[in-house]
Amino acid sequence: MTATDPAFGPATAGPPGATVTAHGPTQGERFAAAFQEDPEKAEVHFGFTLTDAFQAGKDRPRLTARNLFKKRHAEGDTVRGWSETRPPDSAALPESGLREDAYRFGTALHHVRPVTAWVRIPDELAGHEEALAAFVDHRLMVRLGTAENRALTYDVIDHPDVARLPYRGGAYVRGLLAAFDEIEQSGGTGHAVMVNPRDYYRELVGAGSLLGDLARERVMVCRHRQVAPGCALVGDFAMAARLLDGARSVIRVGEPPAGVCDGPGTAVSATVHESVAVQLPTHFFHVVPG
């Protein structure tokens, strides 16, 4: 069975972990109903991005990667935009003394791509619509959020013009703060940072007034595992990039790629269509051990 509901939008109310809208059922409930009708071909399309509607941090406040970016709706899979970056020979400051006076503007094609997560439905849940709906709402959506965190983070980290900023020894915090300085020396504002939870709890929490200082400056701290331990991604997320949102999603029964979601049970995937367009790579720094 294939079901489509373009009007079904982001959450407005509901119990913890569930996404309930003014239009009715959660994503899991819609899929579970389709699955009961056709367990082998169940497929539900949504006219919005599932991770935008899934409010995982509402009851347990925690930023995700998508929370750091301003969003731009993408009509198709390719979006034309602009970029600004350093010239290859920009070791010295221009005569004005301002780095950005040497930067060069250009155009760019940004590509929206599918981001997918998989789970397998335990056999005992397959015939229980309410339990299956809760499983999709609580587990598949969380796995999709993890996949999204990874995809959006690496869109920035892997950009060829985003500079690496090494630090020496155990000076993690010093390296982190140096990145904020570098961004302001380029005319931007480092208003957010992504860190690994290991560094957040071992290097930042309890490190004097650091987190309080960052909060006073309204710096958003996003912690997730897709940033490697000992590293950080610091940037002017709101101005230097855009989240390209395809505003379409699907949950369907299918066969996962080899090595993904092994084990017994029917495999179900959730897919969203999005990417990050990095417009000002000069306003991001990937802090790494030197």
Coordinates of N, CA and C in Angstrom, one line a residue, residues 54-194:
F54 N 9.8 15.9 13.9 CA 10.1 15.1 15.1 C 10.8 16.0 16.1
Q55 N 10.1 16.3 17.2 CA 10.6 17.2 18.2 C 11.2 16.4 19.3
A56 N 12.3 15.8 19.0 CA 13.0 15.0 20.1 C 13.5 15.8 21.2
G57 N 13.8 17.1 21.0 CA 14.4 17.9 22.1 C 13.4 18.7 22.9
K58 N 12.1 18.5 22.6 CA 11.1 19.3 23.3 C 11.0 18.9 24.7
D59 N 11.2 17.7 25.1 CA 11.1 17.3 26.5 C 12.5 17.1 27.1
R60 N 13.5 16.9 26.3 CA 14.8 16.7 26.7 C 15.7 17.7 25.9
P61 N 15.8 19.0 26.3 CA 16.4 20.0 25.4 C 17.8 19.6 25.0
R62 N 18.0 19.5 23.7 CA 19.3 19.2 23.1 C 19.2 19.6 21.6
L63 N 20.2 20.3 21.2 CA 20.2 20.8 19.8 C 20.6 19.7 18.9
T64 N 20.1 19.6 17.7 CA 20.5 18.8 16.6 C 21.2 19.6 15.6
A65 N 21.9 19.0 14.6 CA 22.6 19.7 13.6 C 21.6 20.7 12.8
R66 N 20.4 20.2 12.5 CA 19.5 21.0 11.7 C 19.1 22.3 12.5
N67 N 19.1 22.3 13.8 CA 18.8 23.4 14.6 C 19.7 24.6 14.4
L68 N 20.9 24.4 13.9 CA 21.9 25.4 13.8 C 21.8 26.2 12.5
F69 N 21.2 25.7 11.5 CA 21.1 26.3 10.2 C 19.8 27.0 9.9
K70 N 19.8 28.1 9.2 CA 18.6 28.6 8.6 C 18.2 27.8 7.4
K71 N 17.0 27.6 7.2 CA 16.5 26.7 6.2 C 16.0 27.4 4.9
R72 N 16.3 26.7 3.8 CA 15.8 27.2 2.5 C 15.1 26.0 1.8
H73 N 13.9 26.2 1.4 CA 13.2 25.2 0.6 C 13.8 24.9 -0.7
A74 N 14.0 23.7 -1.0 CA 14.6 23.3 -2.3 C 13.5 22.6 -3.2
E75 N 13.2 23.3 -4.3 CA 12.2 22.8 -5.2 C 12.6 21.5 -5.9
G76 N 13.9 21.3 -6.2 CA 14.3 20.1 -6.9 C 15.6 19.6 -6.2
D77 N 16.3 18.7 -6.9 CA 17.5 18.1 -6.4 C 18.7 19.0 -6.5
T78 N 18.6 20.0 -7.3 CA 19.8 20.9 -7.6 C 19.4 22.3 -7.3
V79 N 20.2 23.1 -6.5 CA 19.9 24.5 -6.2 C 21.1 25.3 -6.6
R80 N 20.9 26.3 -7.4 CA 22.0 27.2 -7.7 C 22.2 28.3 -6.7
G81 N 23.4 28.6 -6.3 CA 23.7 29.5 -5.3 C 25.0 30.2 -5.5
W82 N 25.5 30.9 -4.4 CA 26.8 31.6 -4.5 C 27.7 31.1 -3.4
S83 N 28.9 31.5 -3.5 CA 29.9 31.2 -2.5 C 31.0 32.2 -2.5
E84 N 31.7 32.2 -1.4 CA 32.9 33.2 -1.2 C 34.0 32.4 -0.5
T85 N 35.2 32.5 -1.0 CA 36.3 31.7 -0.4 C 37.6 32.4 -0.6
R86 N 38.6 31.9 0.0 CA 39.9 32.4 -0.1 C 40.5 32.1 -1.4
P87 N 41.3 33.1 -2.0 CA 42.1 32.7 -3.2 C 43.2 31.8 -2.8
P88 N 43.8 31.0 -3.7 CA 44.8 30.1 -3.4 C 46.1 30.7 -2.8
D89 N 46.3 32.0 -3.1 CA 47.6 32.6 -2.7 C 47.3 33.7 -1.7
S90 N 46.4 33.4 -0.7 CA 46.0 34.5 0.2 C 46.8 34.4 1.6
A91 N 48.1 34.0 1.5 CA 48.8 33.9 2.8 C 49.0 35.3 3.5
A92 N 49.1 36.4 2.7 CA 49.3 37.7 3.2 C 48.0 38.5 3.2
L93 N 47.9 39.4 4.2 CA 46.7 40.2 4.2 C 46.7 41.2 3.1
P94 N 45.6 41.6 2.5 CA 45.5 42.7 1.5 C 45.9 44.0 2.1
E95 N 46.1 45.0 1.3 CA 46.5 46.3 1.8 C 45.6 46.9 2.8
S96 N 44.3 46.6 2.7 CA 43.3 47.1 3.7 C 43.5 46.5 5.1
G97 N 44.2 45.4 5.2 CA 44.3 44.7 6.5 C 43.2 43.8 6.8
L98 N 42.2 43.7 6.0 CA 41.0 42.9 6.2 C 41.1 41.7 5.3
R99 N 41.0 40.5 5.9 CA 41.1 39.2 5.2 C 40.1 39.2 4.1
E100 N 38.8 39.6 4.4 CA 37.7 39.3 3.5 C 37.9 40.2 2.2
D101 N 38.7 41.2 2.2 CA 38.9 42.0 1.0 C 39.6 41.2 -0.1
A102 N 40.3 40.1 0.3 CA 40.9 39.2 -0.6 C 40.1 38.0 -1.1
Y103 N 38.9 37.8 -0.4 CA 38.1 36.7 -0.8 C 37.4 36.9 -2.1
R104 N 37.1 35.8 -2.7 CA 36.5 35.8 -4.1 C 35.1 35.2 -4.1
F105 N 34.2 35.9 -4.8 CA 32.9 35.4 -5.0 C 32.8 34.5 -6.2
G106 N 31.8 33.5 -6.1 CA 31.6 32.6 -7.2 C 30.2 32.0 -7.1
T107 N 29.8 31.2 -8.1 CA 28.6 30.5 -8.1 C 28.8 29.1 -7.8
A108 N 27.7 28.4 -7.3 CA 27.9 27.0 -7.0 C 26.6 26.3 -7.2
L109 N 26.6 25.0 -7.5 CA 25.5 24.1 -7.6 C 25.5 23.2 -6.4
H110 N 24.4 23.3 -5.6 CA 24.2 22.5 -4.4 C 23.2 21.4 -4.7
H111 N 23.5 20.2 -4.2 CA 22.7 19.1 -4.5 C 22.0 18.5 -3.3
V112 N 20.7 18.4 -3.3 CA 19.9 17.8 -2.3 C 19.9 16.3 -2.5
R113 N 20.1 15.6 -1.4 CA 20.3 14.1 -1.5 C 19.4 13.4 -0.5
P114 N 19.1 12.1 -0.7 CA 18.4 11.4 0.3 C 19.3 11.0 1.5
V115 N 18.7 11.1 2.7 CA 19.3 10.7 3.9 C 18.4 9.6 4.5
T116 N 18.9 8.4 4.8 CA 18.1 7.3 5.1 C 18.6 6.6 6.4
A117 N 17.6 6.1 7.2 CA 17.9 5.3 8.3 C 17.0 4.0 8.2
W118 N 17.5 2.9 8.8 CA 16.8 1.6 8.8 C 16.6 1.1 10.2
V119 N 15.5 0.3 10.3 CA 15.4 -0.5 11.5 C 14.7 -1.8 11.0
R120 N 14.7 -2.9 11.9 CA 14.0 -4.1 11.6 C 12.9 -4.2 12.6
I121 N 11.7 -4.5 12.2 CA 10.6 -4.7 13.1 C 10.6 -6.0 13.8
P122 N 10.7 -6.1 15.1 CA 10.6 -7.4 15.8 C 9.3 -8.1 15.4
D123 N 9.5 -9.4 15.2 CA 8.3 -10.2 14.7 C 7.1 -10.0 15.6
E124 N 7.4 -9.9 16.9 CA 6.3 -9.9 17.9 C 5.4 -8.6 17.7
L125 N 6.0 -7.5 17.1 CA 5.3 -6.3 17.0 C 4.5 -6.2 15.7
A126 N 4.9 -7.0 14.7 CA 4.3 -6.8 13.4 C 2.8 -6.8 13.4
G127 N 2.2 -7.6 14.2 CA 0.7 -7.7 14.2 C 0.0 -6.8 15.2
H128 N 0.8 -5.9 15.9 CA 0.2 -5.0 16.9 C 0.4 -3.6 16.4
E129 N -0.7 -3.0 15.9 CA -0.6 -1.7 15.2 C -0.1 -0.6 16.2
E130 N -0.7 -0.6 17.4 CA -0.3 0.5 18.3 C 1.2 0.4 18.7
A131 N 1.6 -0.8 19.0 CA 3.0 -1.0 19.4 C 4.0 -0.7 18.3
L132 N 3.6 -1.1 17.1 CA 4.4 -0.8 15.9 C 4.5 0.7 15.7
A133 N 3.4 1.4 15.8 CA 3.5 2.8 15.7 C 4.4 3.5 16.6
A134 N 4.4 3.0 17.9 CA 5.3 3.6 18.9 C 6.7 3.3 18.6
F135 N 7.0 2.1 18.1 CA 8.3 1.7 17.7 C 8.9 2.6 16.6
V136 N 8.1 2.8 15.6 CA 8.5 3.7 14.5 C 8.7 5.2 15.0
D137 N 7.8 5.7 15.9 CA 7.9 7.0 16.4 C 9.1 7.2 17.3
H138 N 9.4 6.2 18.1 CA 10.5 6.3 19.1 C 11.8 5.8 18.6
R139 N 11.9 4.8 17.7 CA 13.2 4.3 17.3 C 13.6 4.7 15.9
L140 N 12.7 4.5 14.9 CA 13.1 4.8 13.6 C 13.4 6.3 13.4
M141 N 12.6 7.1 14.1 CA 12.8 8.6 14.0 C 14.1 9.0 14.6
V142 N 14.4 8.3 15.7 CA 15.7 8.7 16.4 C 16.9 8.2 15.5
R143 N 16.8 7.1 14.9 CA 17.8 6.6 14.0 C 18.0 7.6 12.8
L144 N 16.8 8.1 12.3 CA 16.9 9.0 11.2 C 17.6 10.3 11.7
G145 N 17.3 10.8 12.9 CA 18.0 12.0 13.4 C 19.5 11.8 13.5
T146 N 19.9 10.6 13.8 CA 21.4 10.3 13.9 C 22.0 10.4 12.5
A147 N 21.3 9.8 11.5 CA 21.7 9.8 10.1 C 21.8 11.3 9.6
E148 N 20.8 12.0 10.0 CA 20.8 13.4 9.6 C 21.9 14.2 10.2
N149 N 22.2 14.0 11.5 CA 23.3 14.7 12.1 C 24.6 14.4 11.4
R150 N 24.8 13.2 11.0 CA 26.0 12.8 10.3 C 26.1 13.5 9.0
A151 N 25.0 13.4 8.2 CA 25.0 13.9 6.8 C 25.3 15.4 6.8
L152 N 24.6 16.2 7.7 CA 24.7 17.6 7.7 C 26.0 18.1 8.2
T153 N 26.6 17.4 9.2 CA 27.9 17.7 9.7 C 29.0 17.5 8.7
Y154 N 28.9 16.4 8.0 CA 30.0 16.1 7.0 C 29.8 16.9 5.7
D155 N 28.6 17.5 5.5 CA 28.5 18.4 4.4 C 29.4 19.6 4.6
V156 N 29.6 20.0 5.9 CA 30.5 21.1 6.2 C 31.9 20.7 6.4
I157 N 32.2 19.6 7.2 CA 33.5 19.2 7.5 C 34.3 18.8 6.2
D158 N 33.6 18.1 5.3 CA 34.2 17.6 4.0 C 34.3 18.7 2.9
H159 N 33.8 19.9 3.2 CA 33.9 20.9 2.2 C 35.3 21.3 2.0
P160 N 35.8 21.3 0.7 CA 37.3 21.5 0.5 C 37.8 22.8 1.0
D161 N 37.0 23.8 1.1 CA 37.5 25.1 1.6 C 37.2 25.4 3.0
V162 N 36.8 24.5 3.8 CA 36.7 24.6 5.2 C 38.0 24.2 5.8
A163 N 38.6 25.2 6.5 CA 40.0 25.0 7.0 C 40.0 24.1 8.3
R164 N 41.1 23.3 8.4 CA 41.4 22.6 9.7 C 42.2 23.5 10.5
L165 N 41.9 23.5 11.8 CA 42.7 24.3 12.8 C 43.3 23.4 13.9
P166 N 44.5 23.0 13.7 CA 45.1 22.1 14.7 C 45.5 22.8 16.0
Y167 N 45.4 22.0 17.1 CA 45.8 22.4 18.4 C 46.8 21.4 18.9
R168 N 47.7 21.8 19.8 CA 48.8 21.0 20.3 C 48.5 20.4 21.6
G169 N 49.0 19.2 21.8 CA 48.9 18.5 23.1 C 47.4 18.4 23.6
G170 N 47.2 18.7 24.8 CA 45.8 18.6 25.4 C 45.1 19.9 25.4
A171 N 45.5 20.8 24.6 CA 44.9 22.2 24.7 C 43.6 22.3 23.9
Y172 N 42.6 21.4 24.1 CA 41.4 21.3 23.4 C 40.6 22.6 23.5
V173 N 40.4 23.1 24.7 CA 39.6 24.3 24.9 C 40.3 25.5 24.2
R174 N 41.7 25.6 24.3 CA 42.4 26.7 23.6 C 42.2 26.6 22.1
G175 N 42.2 25.4 21.6 CA 41.9 25.3 20.1 C 40.5 25.7 19.8
L176 N 39.6 25.3 20.6 CA 38.2 25.7 20.4 C 38.0 27.2 20.4
L177 N 38.6 27.9 21.3 CA 38.4 29.3 21.4 C 39.2 30.0 20.3
A178 N 40.3 29.4 19.8 CA 41.0 30.0 18.7 C 40.2 30.0 17.5
A179 N 39.3 29.0 17.3 CA 38.5 29.0 16.1 C 37.5 30.2 16.1
F180 N 36.9 30.5 17.3 CA 36.0 31.6 17.4 C 36.7 32.9 17.0
D181 N 38.0 33.1 17.5 CA 38.7 34.2 17.1 C 39.0 34.3 15.6
E182 N 39.4 33.2 15.0 CA 39.6 33.2 13.6 C 38.4 33.6 12.8
I183 N 37.3 33.2 13.2 CA 36.0 33.5 12.4 C 35.8 35.0 12.5
E184 N 36.0 35.6 13.7 CA 35.8 37.0 13.8 C 36.8 37.8 13.1
Q185 N 38.0 37.3 13.0 CA 39.1 37.9 12.2 C 38.7 37.9 10.7
S186 N 37.8 37.1 10.3 CA 37.3 37.0 8.9 C 36.0 37.8 8.7
G187 N 35.5 38.5 9.8 CA 34.3 39.3 9.6 C 33.0 38.6 10.0
G188 N 33.1 37.4 10.5 CA 31.9 36.6 10.9 C 31.8 36.5 12.4
T189 N 30.8 35.7 12.9 CA 30.6 35.5 14.3 C 30.4 34.0 14.5
G190 N 31.2 33.4 15.3 CA 31.1 31.9 15.5 C 30.0 31.7 16.6
H191 N 28.8 31.6 16.1 CA 27.6 31.5 17.0 C 27.2 30.1 17.4
A192 N 27.9 29.1 16.9 CA 27.6 27.7 17.3 C 28.8 26.8 17.2
V193 N 28.8 25.7 17.9 CA 29.8 24.7 17.8 C 29.3 23.3 18.0
M194 N 29.8 22.4 17.2 CA 29.4 21.0 17.4 C 30.6 20.3 18.0

